[in-house]
Coordinates of C-alpha atoms and ligand atoms in Angstrom, one line a residue:
M13 CA -0.1 0.1 0.1
S14 CA 1.1 3.4 -0.6
E15 CA 1.8 5.6 2.1
E16 CA 0.5 8.8 0.6
K17 CA -3.4 8.1 0.2
S18 CA -5.5 10.0 -1.8
L19 CA -8.3 12.2 0.3
N20 CA -11.5 10.5 0.3
F21 CA -14.6 12.7 -0.6
I22 CA -15.7 13.6 3.1
E23 CA -12.2 14.4 3.7
E24 CA -11.9 16.5 0.9
I25 CA -15.1 18.4 2.0
I26 CA -13.8 19.1 5.3
E27 CA -10.5 20.1 4.5
S28 CA -12.5 22.5 2.3
D29 CA -14.5 23.3 5.0
L30 CA -11.9 24.2 7.1
E31 CA -9.7 26.4 4.5
A32 CA -13.2 28.1 4.3
G33 CA -12.9 29.1 7.7
K34 CA -16.2 27.6 7.8
Y35 CA -15.6 25.8 11.1
K36 CA -12.7 26.6 13.6
S37 CA -12.7 22.6 14.3
I38 CA -14.8 19.9 13.5
L39 CA -17.3 17.9 15.7
T40 CA -18.4 14.1 14.7
R41 CA -20.5 12.1 16.1
F42 CA -21.3 8.4 16.4
P43 CA -25.4 8.0 17.1
P44 CA -26.2 4.0 17.8
E45 CA -29.7 3.1 18.7
P46 CA -29.1 1.4 22.0
N47 CA -31.2 -1.8 20.6
G48 CA -28.5 -4.5 20.0
Y49 CA -24.8 -5.1 20.2
L50 CA -22.3 -3.2 17.6
H51 CA -21.4 -5.2 14.6
V52 CA -18.3 -4.8 12.0
G53 CA -20.6 -2.3 9.7
H54 CA -20.8 0.0 13.0
A55 CA -17.2 -0.5 13.5
K56 CA -16.7 0.9 10.2
S57 CA -18.9 4.2 11.4
I58 CA -16.9 4.1 14.0
C59 CA -13.2 4.6 12.4
L60 CA -14.8 6.8 9.9
N61 CA -16.3 9.5 12.6
F62 CA -13.5 9.0 15.3
G63 CA -10.7 9.1 12.4
L64 CA -11.7 12.2 11.4
A65 CA -12.0 14.2 13.8
Q66 CA -8.8 12.5 15.1
K67 CA -7.0 13.8 11.6
Y68 CA -8.3 17.3 11.7
G69 CA -7.9 17.3 15.4
G70 CA -11.7 17.9 16.3
K71 CA -13.9 15.9 18.6
T72 CA -16.4 12.9 18.3
N73 CA -19.8 12.8 20.2
L74 CA -21.1 9.4 21.4
R75 CA -24.9 9.9 21.3
F76 CA -27.3 7.2 21.7
D77 CA -30.3 7.7 19.6
D78 CA -32.5 6.6 22.3
T79 CA -36.1 7.5 20.3
N80 CA -38.1 4.0 20.6
P81 CA -38.4 2.9 24.0
E82 CA -40.1 -0.6 23.4
K83 CA -36.7 -2.0 21.4
E84 CA -34.1 0.1 23.6
E85 CA -32.1 -1.6 27.2
T86 CA -29.4 0.1 29.1
E87 CA -27.7 -3.6 28.3
Y88 CA -26.7 -2.3 25.3
V89 CA -25.6 1.2 26.3
E90 CA -22.8 -0.7 28.2
S91 CA -22.0 -3.1 25.5
I92 CA -21.7 0.0 22.8
K93 CA -19.1 2.0 25.3
Q94 CA -17.2 -1.1 25.8
D95 CA -16.9 -2.3 22.5
I96 CA -16.0 1.7 21.1
E97 CA -13.0 1.7 23.6
W98 CA -12.1 -1.5 22.9
L99 CA -11.5 -0.3 19.4
G100 CA -9.4 2.3 20.6
F101 CA -11.6 5.4 20.6
Q102 CA -12.5 8.0 22.9
W103 CA -15.6 10.1 23.0
A104 CA -15.6 13.7 24.0
E105 CA -19.3 13.4 25.5
E106 CA -21.6 10.7 26.2
L107 CA -25.3 11.8 25.2
Y108 CA -28.5 10.7 24.6
T109 CA -31.1 11.6 22.3
S110 CA -33.8 11.5 25.4
D111 CA -31.6 14.4 27.4
Y112 CA -33.0 16.8 24.4
F113 CA -36.7 15.7 25.0
E114 CA -37.9 19.1 26.5
Q115 CA -35.8 21.2 23.7
L116 CA -37.3 19.0 20.8
Y117 CA -40.5 19.5 22.2
Q118 CA -39.7 23.6 22.3
L119 CA -38.5 23.2 18.6
A120 CA -41.6 21.7 17.8
V121 CA -43.8 24.3 19.3
K122 CA -41.7 26.6 17.3
L123 CA -42.8 25.1 14.3
I124 CA -46.1 25.2 15.0
E125 CA -45.9 28.9 15.8
K126 CA -44.5 29.4 12.2
G127 CA -46.8 27.8 10.7
L128 CA -44.8 24.8 9.8
A129 CA -46.5 22.0 11.6
Y130 CA -50.0 20.8 12.4
V131 CA -51.6 18.2 14.4
D132 CA -53.4 15.2 12.3
D133 CA -56.4 13.1 13.7
S134 CA -56.2 10.7 10.7
S135 CA -54.8 6.7 11.4
S136 CA -51.8 5.9 9.7
E137 CA -53.6 4.0 6.8
E138 CA -55.2 7.1 5.9
I139 CA -52.3 9.2 5.8
A140 CA -50.3 6.7 4.1
I141 CA -53.4 7.0 1.6
Q142 CA -53.5 10.7 1.5
K143 CA -50.0 10.8 0.9
G144 CA -50.7 9.8 -2.7
T145 CA -47.9 7.9 -5.1
P146 CA -44.6 9.1 -6.5
T147 CA -46.7 9.7 -9.8
Q148 CA -49.6 11.4 -8.1
P149 CA -49.3 14.2 -5.6
G150 CA -51.4 13.6 -2.1
V151 CA -54.3 15.6 -1.0
A152 CA -54.7 17.8 2.0
N153 CA -57.0 16.6 5.1
T154 CA -59.0 19.1 6.8
Y155 CA -56.6 18.6 9.7
R156 CA -53.9 20.6 7.7
S157 CA -55.9 23.8 7.9
R158 CA -56.0 23.8 11.8
S159 CA -55.1 27.2 13.3
V160 CA -51.8 27.8 15.2
A161 CA -53.8 28.4 18.6
E162 CA -55.5 24.7 17.8
N163 CA -52.3 22.9 17.2
L164 CA -50.4 24.2 20.1
Q165 CA -53.4 23.2 22.2
L166 CA -53.8 20.0 20.5
F167 CA -49.9 19.2 20.7
A168 CA -50.0 20.2 24.7
D169 CA -52.7 18.1 24.7
M170 CA -50.9 14.9 23.2
R171 CA -48.2 15.6 25.8
A172 CA -50.7 15.7 28.6
G173 CA -51.4 12.1 27.9
K174 CA -55.0 13.2 26.4
Y175 CA -55.4 10.8 23.3
N176 CA -54.6 7.3 23.1
D177 CA -51.6 6.0 21.5
G178 CA -52.0 6.5 17.5
E179 CA -55.1 8.9 18.0
K180 CA -52.9 11.8 17.0
V181 CA -49.7 12.5 15.3
L182 CA -48.0 16.0 14.6
R183 CA -46.6 16.7 11.2
A184 CA -44.6 19.3 9.3
K185 CA -46.4 21.2 6.9
I186 CA -44.4 21.3 3.8
D187 CA -45.6 20.4 0.4
L188 CA -47.9 17.2 -0.6
A189 CA -46.8 17.3 -4.1
A190 CA -43.3 16.8 -3.6
P191 CA -41.8 14.5 -5.6
N192 CA -39.9 12.9 -2.4
M193 CA -42.4 11.2 -0.6
L194 CA -40.6 12.0 2.4
M195 CA -41.3 15.8 2.3
R196 CA -44.9 15.2 2.0
D197 CA -45.6 16.7 5.6
P198 CA -44.0 14.0 7.5
L199 CA -44.7 12.6 10.7
L200 CA -42.6 14.2 13.4
Y201 CA -44.0 13.2 16.6
R202 CA -46.6 9.9 17.6
I203 CA -48.2 9.1 20.9
K204 CA -46.7 6.0 22.5
R205 CA -47.2 4.6 26.2
A206 CA -44.1 3.2 26.4
H207 CA -41.7 2.9 29.4
H208 CA -38.1 4.4 28.4
H209 CA -34.9 3.3 29.2
R210 CA -33.9 6.7 30.4
T211 CA -36.9 9.2 31.0
G212 CA -39.1 6.5 32.6
D213 CA -42.8 7.2 31.8
D214 CA -42.6 11.0 31.6
W215 CA -43.0 11.2 27.8
C216 CA -46.2 9.7 26.2
I217 CA -45.2 11.5 22.6
Y218 CA -41.7 10.5 21.2
P219 CA -39.8 12.3 18.2
M220 CA -39.2 10.5 15.1
Y221 CA -35.8 10.1 13.7
D222 CA -36.1 12.4 10.9
F223 CA -37.2 15.1 13.6
A224 CA -35.1 14.3 16.5
H225 CA -31.5 13.3 14.7
G226 CA -31.1 16.6 12.6
Q227 CA -32.0 18.5 15.6
S228 CA -29.8 16.5 17.9
D229 CA -26.9 17.2 15.6
S230 CA -27.7 20.9 15.7
L231 CA -28.3 21.3 19.1
E232 CA -24.9 19.7 20.1
A233 CA -23.0 21.9 17.0
I234 CA -21.9 18.6 15.2
T235 CA -20.4 20.0 11.7
H236 CA -20.1 16.9 9.9
S237 CA -23.2 14.7 10.4
I238 CA -22.1 10.9 8.5
C239 CA -24.6 8.5 8.0
T240 CA -25.2 5.5 5.6
L241 CA -26.8 6.3 1.8
E242 CA -30.1 5.4 2.8
F243 CA -30.6 8.7 4.2
V244 CA -29.9 10.2 1.1
P245 CA -33.7 10.8 0.5
H246 CA -33.8 12.2 4.0
R247 CA -31.3 15.3 3.4
P248 CA -33.9 17.4 2.0
L249 CA -35.7 17.0 5.3
Y250 CA -32.9 17.3 7.5
D251 CA -31.8 20.8 5.6
W252 CA -35.5 22.1 5.9
L253 CA -35.9 21.7 9.5
I254 CA -32.6 23.2 10.1
A255 CA -33.5 26.1 7.8
Q256 CA -36.9 26.9 8.8
L257 CA -35.8 26.5 12.8
D258 CA -32.7 28.7 12.3
I259 CA -30.7 26.9 14.2
F260 CA -27.1 25.6 13.7
P261 CA -26.6 24.4 10.3
S262 CA -25.0 20.7 10.4
H263 CA -25.0 18.9 7.6
Q264 CA -25.3 15.5 6.7
Y265 CA -23.1 13.3 4.3
E266 CA -24.0 10.1 3.3
F267 CA -21.5 6.6 2.6
A268 CA -22.0 3.1 1.6
R269 CA -22.5 0.9 4.3
L270 CA -20.4 -1.8 4.7
N271 CA -21.7 -5.0 3.6
M272 CA -19.8 -8.3 4.2
S273 CA -19.8 -11.6 2.5
Y274 CA -21.4 -14.3 4.0
T275 CA -22.9 -13.0 7.2
V276 CA -26.0 -10.4 7.9
M277 CA -25.6 -7.0 9.3
S278 CA -29.1 -5.7 10.8
K279 CA -29.2 -5.8 14.6
R280 CA -32.9 -7.1 14.2
K281 CA -31.6 -10.3 12.1
L282 CA -28.8 -10.7 14.5
L283 CA -31.2 -10.2 17.7
K284 CA -33.3 -13.0 16.0
L285 CA -30.6 -15.6 16.1
V286 CA -29.7 -14.5 19.7
N287 CA -33.5 -15.1 20.8
D288 CA -33.8 -18.1 18.8
N289 CA -30.7 -19.9 20.2
I290 CA -29.0 -20.4 16.9
V291 CA -25.9 -18.9 18.3
S292 CA -24.6 -19.0 21.8
G293 CA -25.3 -15.0 22.3
W294 CA -24.4 -11.3 20.9
D295 CA -20.8 -12.2 21.6
D296 CA -20.9 -16.2 19.9
P297 CA -17.9 -15.6 18.1
R298 CA -19.1 -16.5 15.0
M299 CA -21.2 -13.4 14.8
P300 CA -20.3 -10.5 13.1
T301 CA -20.7 -8.1 16.3
I302 CA -17.9 -6.4 17.6
S303 CA -18.2 -8.5 20.7
G304 CA -18.2 -12.0 19.1
M305 CA -14.8 -10.7 17.1
R306 CA -13.1 -9.8 20.5
R307 CA -14.2 -13.4 21.9
R308 CA -13.0 -14.9 18.8
G309 CA -9.8 -13.4 18.8
Y310 CA -9.7 -10.5 16.4
T311 CA -7.6 -7.5 17.3
P312 CA -8.9 -3.8 17.4
K313 CA -5.8 -3.3 15.2
A314 CA -7.3 -6.0 12.6
I315 CA -10.4 -4.1 12.8
R316 CA -9.3 -0.6 12.2
D317 CA -6.8 -1.8 9.5
F318 CA -9.3 -3.5 7.7
C319 CA -12.1 -0.3 8.0
E320 CA -9.3 2.1 6.7
R321 CA -8.3 -0.3 3.5
I322 CA -11.9 -0.5 2.5
G323 CA -12.2 3.1 2.5
V324 CA -15.2 5.2 2.3
A325 CA -17.4 4.2 -0.8
K326 CA -20.5 6.6 -2.3
R327 CA -21.9 2.9 -4.0
D328 CA -22.8 -0.2 -1.9
N329 CA -20.9 -3.0 -2.4
L330 CA -20.1 -6.4 -0.6
I331 CA -16.6 -6.9 1.4
D332 CA -15.0 -10.4 1.2
L333 CA -14.6 -11.6 4.7
S334 CA -11.5 -13.2 4.0
L335 CA -9.9 -9.2 3.6
L336 CA -10.4 -9.0 7.4
E337 CA -8.8 -12.3 8.2
F338 CA -6.1 -11.2 6.0
F339 CA -5.8 -8.3 8.6
V340 CA -6.3 -10.4 11.9
R341 CA -3.6 -12.6 10.4
E342 CA -1.2 -10.1 9.8
D343 CA -1.4 -8.5 13.5
L344 CA -1.8 -12.0 15.1
N345 CA 1.5 -13.0 13.3
K346 CA 3.4 -10.3 14.8
K347 CA 1.9 -10.9 18.4
A348 CA 0.9 -14.5 18.5
D349 CA 3.5 -16.8 21.0
R350 CA 3.4 -20.2 19.2
R351 CA 2.4 -23.3 20.5
M352 CA 2.0 -27.1 19.8
V353 CA -1.7 -28.5 19.8
V354 CA -2.3 -32.1 18.2
F355 CA -6.2 -32.1 17.4
D356 CA -6.4 -36.0 16.2
P357 CA -3.9 -37.7 18.3
L358 CA -2.1 -40.7 16.7
K359 CA 1.0 -42.3 19.3
V360 CA 4.7 -42.3 18.3
V361 CA 6.8 -44.6 20.3
I362 CA 10.3 -43.6 20.0
T363 CA 11.7 -47.3 20.6
N364 CA 15.3 -46.1 21.2
Y365 CA 14.8 -43.1 23.2
A366 CA 15.1 -44.4 26.9
D367 CA 12.4 -45.3 29.0
G368 CA 11.4 -42.2 31.5
Q369 CA 13.9 -39.6 29.7
L370 CA 12.8 -36.4 29.7
E371 CA 14.6 -33.7 27.8
N372 CA 13.2 -29.7 28.0
L373 CA 13.7 -28.4 24.7
S374 CA 13.9 -24.7 24.4
A375 CA 12.0 -23.0 21.6
E376 CA 11.5 -19.7 21.2
N377 CA 8.1 -17.9 21.6
N378 CA 8.1 -16.1 18.3
P379 CA 10.4 -16.0 15.3
E380 CA 8.5 -12.8 14.4
D381 CA 9.2 -10.9 17.7
A382 CA 12.8 -10.7 19.0
D383 CA 11.6 -9.8 22.6
S384 CA 9.0 -12.4 23.2
G385 CA 11.3 -15.0 25.0
T386 CA 11.4 -18.8 25.0
R387 CA 9.5 -21.5 26.9
N388 CA 10.5 -25.3 27.6
I389 CA 8.7 -28.1 25.5
P390 CA 9.0 -31.9 27.1
F391 CA 10.5 -34.5 25.2
T392 CA 9.8 -37.8 26.4
K393 CA 9.7 -41.3 24.5
E394 CA 6.0 -41.5 23.5
I395 CA 4.6 -38.9 21.8
Y396 CA 1.2 -37.8 19.7
I397 CA 1.4 -36.5 16.1
E398 CA -1.5 -35.4 14.0
R399 CA -3.1 -38.6 12.8
D400 CA -3.2 -37.0 9.3
D401 CA 0.4 -36.6 9.1
F402 CA 1.3 -40.2 8.9
M403 CA 0.3 -42.6 5.9
E404 CA 1.1 -46.3 5.3
N405 CA 0.8 -46.2 1.8
P406 CA 1.8 -42.5 0.7
P407 CA 1.3 -41.4 -2.7
K408 CA 4.8 -39.7 -4.3
K409 CA 5.9 -36.4 -3.2
Y410 CA 4.3 -37.2 0.3
F411 CA 6.7 -35.3 2.8
R412 CA 5.2 -36.5 6.2
L413 CA 5.5 -39.6 8.4
A414 CA 5.4 -43.2 6.2
P415 CA 7.1 -46.5 6.9
G416 CA 10.6 -45.8 6.2
Q417 CA 10.4 -42.2 5.6
M418 CA 11.8 -39.6 8.1
V419 CA 10.3 -36.1 9.4
R420 CA 11.8 -33.7 11.7
L421 CA 9.7 -33.5 14.5
K422 CA 9.4 -29.5 15.3
Y423 CA 12.1 -28.1 18.0
A424 CA 13.5 -31.8 18.1
Y425 CA 14.9 -34.6 16.2
I426 CA 14.6 -36.3 13.2
I427 CA 12.4 -39.5 13.5
R428 CA 12.1 -42.5 11.0
C429 CA 9.2 -44.6 10.8
D430 CA 10.4 -48.5 10.9
E431 CA 6.7 -50.3 12.4
V432 CA 3.1 -49.9 12.1
V433 CA 1.1 -51.2 14.8
K434 CA -2.4 -52.5 14.2
D435 CA -5.1 -53.8 16.0
E436 CA -7.3 -56.9 15.0
A437 CA -9.7 -54.8 13.2
G438 CA -6.6 -53.6 11.5
N439 CA -6.7 -50.0 12.5
I440 CA -3.4 -48.2 13.0
T441 CA -2.9 -47.9 17.0
E442 CA 0.4 -46.9 17.2
V443 CA 3.6 -46.5 14.9
H444 CA 7.2 -47.1 16.1
C445 CA 10.4 -44.8 15.0
S446 CA 13.9 -44.5 16.1
Y447 CA 15.2 -41.1 16.5
L448 CA 18.5 -39.7 15.3
P449 CA 20.3 -38.1 18.5
E450 CA 22.6 -36.5 16.1
S451 CA 19.8 -34.1 14.5
K452 CA 18.7 -32.2 17.2
S453 CA 17.4 -29.1 16.5
G454 CA 19.9 -26.7 15.7
D455 CA 22.6 -29.1 15.3
D456 CA 23.2 -30.2 11.6
S457 CA 25.9 -32.9 12.6
S458 CA 23.6 -36.1 10.9
G459 CA 24.0 -34.2 7.9
I460 CA 20.6 -35.1 7.1
K461 CA 17.9 -33.1 5.5
V462 CA 14.1 -34.2 5.6
K463 CA 11.5 -32.2 3.9
G464 CA 8.6 -32.5 6.1
T465 CA 8.3 -30.9 9.9
L466 CA 5.4 -31.9 12.3
H467 CA 4.3 -30.6 15.5
W468 CA 4.1 -33.4 18.6
V469 CA 3.4 -33.3 22.0
S470 CA 4.8 -35.5 24.8
I471 CA 1.8 -37.8 25.9
A472 CA 2.9 -38.3 29.6
E473 CA 3.2 -34.1 29.7
A474 CA 0.1 -33.2 27.4
K475 CA -2.4 -31.3 28.9
H476 CA -6.0 -32.0 27.5
I477 CA -7.9 -28.9 25.9
E478 CA -11.2 -28.3 24.0
I479 CA -10.9 -27.0 20.6
R480 CA -13.8 -24.6 18.8
L481 CA -13.2 -24.4 15.0
Y482 CA -15.7 -21.6 13.5
D483 CA -17.1 -21.9 9.9
R484 CA -18.8 -18.5 8.8
L485 CA -22.1 -18.4 9.7
F486 CA -24.4 -18.2 5.9
T487 CA -23.9 -20.3 3.5
A488 CA -24.8 -17.1 0.9
E489 CA -22.0 -14.8 -0.4
D490 CA -24.3 -12.1 -1.0
M491 CA -27.1 -12.3 2.0
D492 CA -29.0 -9.5 0.2
D493 CA -29.3 -11.6 -3.0
T494 CA -31.2 -14.2 -1.2
E495 CA -35.0 -15.7 -1.6
G496 CA -36.8 -16.5 1.5
E497 CA -35.6 -16.3 4.9
Y498 CA -32.5 -15.4 5.8
T499 CA -32.7 -18.5 8.5
D500 CA -32.8 -20.7 5.5
Y501 CA -29.2 -19.8 4.9
L502 CA -27.7 -21.0 8.2
N503 CA -24.2 -23.0 7.7
E504 CA -25.0 -26.1 9.7
H505 CA -21.3 -26.6 10.1
S506 CA -20.2 -23.2 11.5
L507 CA -19.3 -24.6 15.1
Q508 CA -17.2 -27.9 15.2
V509 CA -16.1 -28.9 18.4
I510 CA -13.0 -31.2 19.2
Q511 CA -13.6 -32.4 23.2
K512 CA -10.2 -33.5 23.2
A513 CA -6.7 -32.1 21.7
Y514 CA -3.5 -32.3 23.3
A515 CA -1.3 -29.4 23.8
E516 CA 2.2 -28.5 25.3
P517 CA 2.1 -27.6 28.9
A518 CA 3.5 -24.2 27.9
L519 CA -0.1 -23.4 26.4
L520 CA -1.4 -23.1 30.0
D521 CA 0.3 -19.7 30.4
A522 CA -2.4 -18.8 28.5
T523 CA -4.9 -15.6 30.1
Q524 CA -7.7 -14.7 28.4
Q525 CA -6.2 -11.8 25.9
T526 CA -3.0 -13.5 25.1
P527 CA -3.2 -15.3 21.3
Y528 CA -1.7 -17.9 20.2
Q529 CA -0.3 -19.5 17.1
F530 CA -1.0 -23.2 16.9
L531 CA 1.8 -24.5 14.5
R532 CA 0.2 -25.7 11.2
K533 CA -3.4 -24.9 12.9
G534 CA -3.9 -21.5 12.8
Y535 CA -4.1 -18.4 15.7
F536 CA -6.4 -19.3 18.8
I537 CA -7.5 -17.9 21.6
L538 CA -8.8 -18.6 25.1
D539 CA -12.4 -18.7 25.3
K540 CA -14.8 -16.7 28.1
N541 CA -16.2 -19.6 29.5
S542 CA -12.7 -21.6 29.9
S543 CA -11.9 -22.9 33.5
P544 CA -8.6 -24.5 35.0
D545 CA -10.9 -27.9 34.6
H546 CA -12.0 -27.5 31.3
I547 CA -9.9 -25.6 29.1
I548 CA -11.4 -24.0 25.9
F549 CA -9.8 -22.3 23.0
N550 CA -11.6 -20.7 19.9
R551 CA -10.0 -20.8 16.5
T552 CA -9.6 -17.1 15.6
V553 CA -8.5 -17.8 12.1
G554 CA -6.5 -20.6 9.8
L555 CA -3.6 -19.5 8.5
K556 CA -4.5 -20.0 4.7
D557 CA -3.7 -16.4 3.5
S558 CA -5.4 -16.1 0.3
W559 CA -5.4 -12.0 0.1
A560 CA -1.6 -12.0 0.7
K561 CA -1.1 -11.8 -3.3
E562 CA -4.2 -9.2 -3.6
M563 CA -2.7 -7.1 -1.1
K564 CA 1.0 -6.8 -2.4
K565 CA -0.5 -5.9 -6.1
Ligands
ATP613 P1 -28.8 -1.9 11.6 O1 -29.6 -1.7 10.5 O2 -27.9 -3.0 12.1 O3 -30.0 -1.9 13.0 P2 -28.7 1.2 12.2 O4 -28.3 1.7 10.9 O5 -30.0 1.1 12.6 O6 -28.3 -0.8 11.8 P3 -27.9 2.8 14.5 O7 -27.2 2.2 15.6 O8 -28.7 3.3 13.8 O9 -27.7 0.9 13.5 O10 -26.2 2.7 13.6 C1 -25.6 3.8 14.1 C2 -24.4 4.4 12.9 O11 -23.8 3.0 12.5 C3 -25.2 4.8 12.3 O12 -24.8 6.1 11.7 C4 -25.2 4.0 10.9 O13 -25.2 4.5 9.5 C5 -23.9 3.6 11.0 N1 -23.9 2.3 10.6 C6 -24.7 1.1 10.6 N2 -24.8 -0.2 10.2 C7 -23.8 0.3 9.3 C8 -23.0 -0.4 7.8 N3 -23.3 -1.8 7.9 N4 -21.7 0.4 7.4 C9 -21.6 1.3 7.8 N5 -22.2 2.1 8.8 C10 -23.3 1.6 9.5
MG614 MG1 -30.7 2.7 13.1

């Protein structure tokens, strides 16, 4: 990647705004609705909003967009804060749209006073019909010509709880013939008796997104309000409200949302996976949530690098999951200590190694990190290797263990297979090998070179661990382009559990946040449910690196 990156379109706008002296400094915001856990699409928005502020010496507010009382919970607020901090960002102020309910109410009153809003008694069905269609203008109902005084009274009565839910709404009075349907007298307030996670039962009317969002931006003096492309048609309304109310001129800019292959990224759909127990929770390591990715062992740096690399687009596109995995490997390769773990054991007896002998072989923790130190690996007469590292009748160019063939045991010796032992049914139960004493790792005096190097563990010293291997959650590459229910496309093999794998003892130095590379197997991290009696490791990502080529271009 070249060092001098060209500016993205939002950076261009900010630079020209700053040059023109439009703002002294910039203020962005990240405005999650606390109705679920954050996913990697939100990470994109976080990296963008916080990243721009950092780059231009500005600030970013965290604003919880909590205007839908039924769906919102404090648990989500806490998880969102944790995820943003984990990603490495700090907000200037923690704010809530609900803190502005009184100010928003007063702004609505101001619109009524200017003759620009009215109380409508129509049902939502009637309103939809009266709005017309994109090719047919809407028609005004009698409520549209209510006087300012009557509207002020009715709106106050709505607030005071005189009407039932849905009985009345407050609408902006704009243009029932506008080509943009959102400008045909959009709803500003609705009546909803619902307990709010912060304001309790103080309010029975709640502002609609379009009224709350832009006005909150303005109340905070947000300079650049960045959102995703589906809000393009809302921009005229955003601008209209700010102009009519004559409040701080925040501006809205839109970029393409992040869509990733083999997953879904709507909180509603993710919530259903949680509620239906299809996954173990919001932080299930298969989930595209930030908490799932954290539990799986993805690093904040990998996610940030990924977001930086995909940039800001103006058109929707589908990003390959393997690009994110590429950045995870890049980061972990430098950070992860190496360990040996055998998943499917085959017993190897080294016949010329003394019974009861134990050598502590010293091995570096991470060849990519000179400061990572060393560990001891016990070597004994009986070891496990991976069952699929042995073949009784191998094809040509098979460099792993086979009768009469030699391999190197990583960090240890060269061994040769002398005998295959089978049970009565003909299954291979163990193989007998001899080792070359002068071939110890680092000692070339045997003069023998072998092509295959295997990982292994001492049977007597090995620790038992459970391994969880994860695969993509869905089977369709572009989940937005599928028919039927998204749950029809769940990958049945997204979780594979290996109940008993065998690990070298040094693995148990692991603490929650320590990533490891299991040689030839991938990157792994201790799961949050692991305990000393039941050790569980999650596979973060395998070693295969199909994106490396792409990235070097
Ligand atoms: P979802 O559809 O997953 O519920 P949302 O847009 O309703 O997402 P919000 O909590 O409203 O979720 O989003 C907070 C911010 O994150 C918004 O500015 C939104 O535009 C942005 N965002 C949400 N999803 C994505 C995505 N996939 N890519 C980029 N930004 C996103
Ligand atoms: Mg939303």
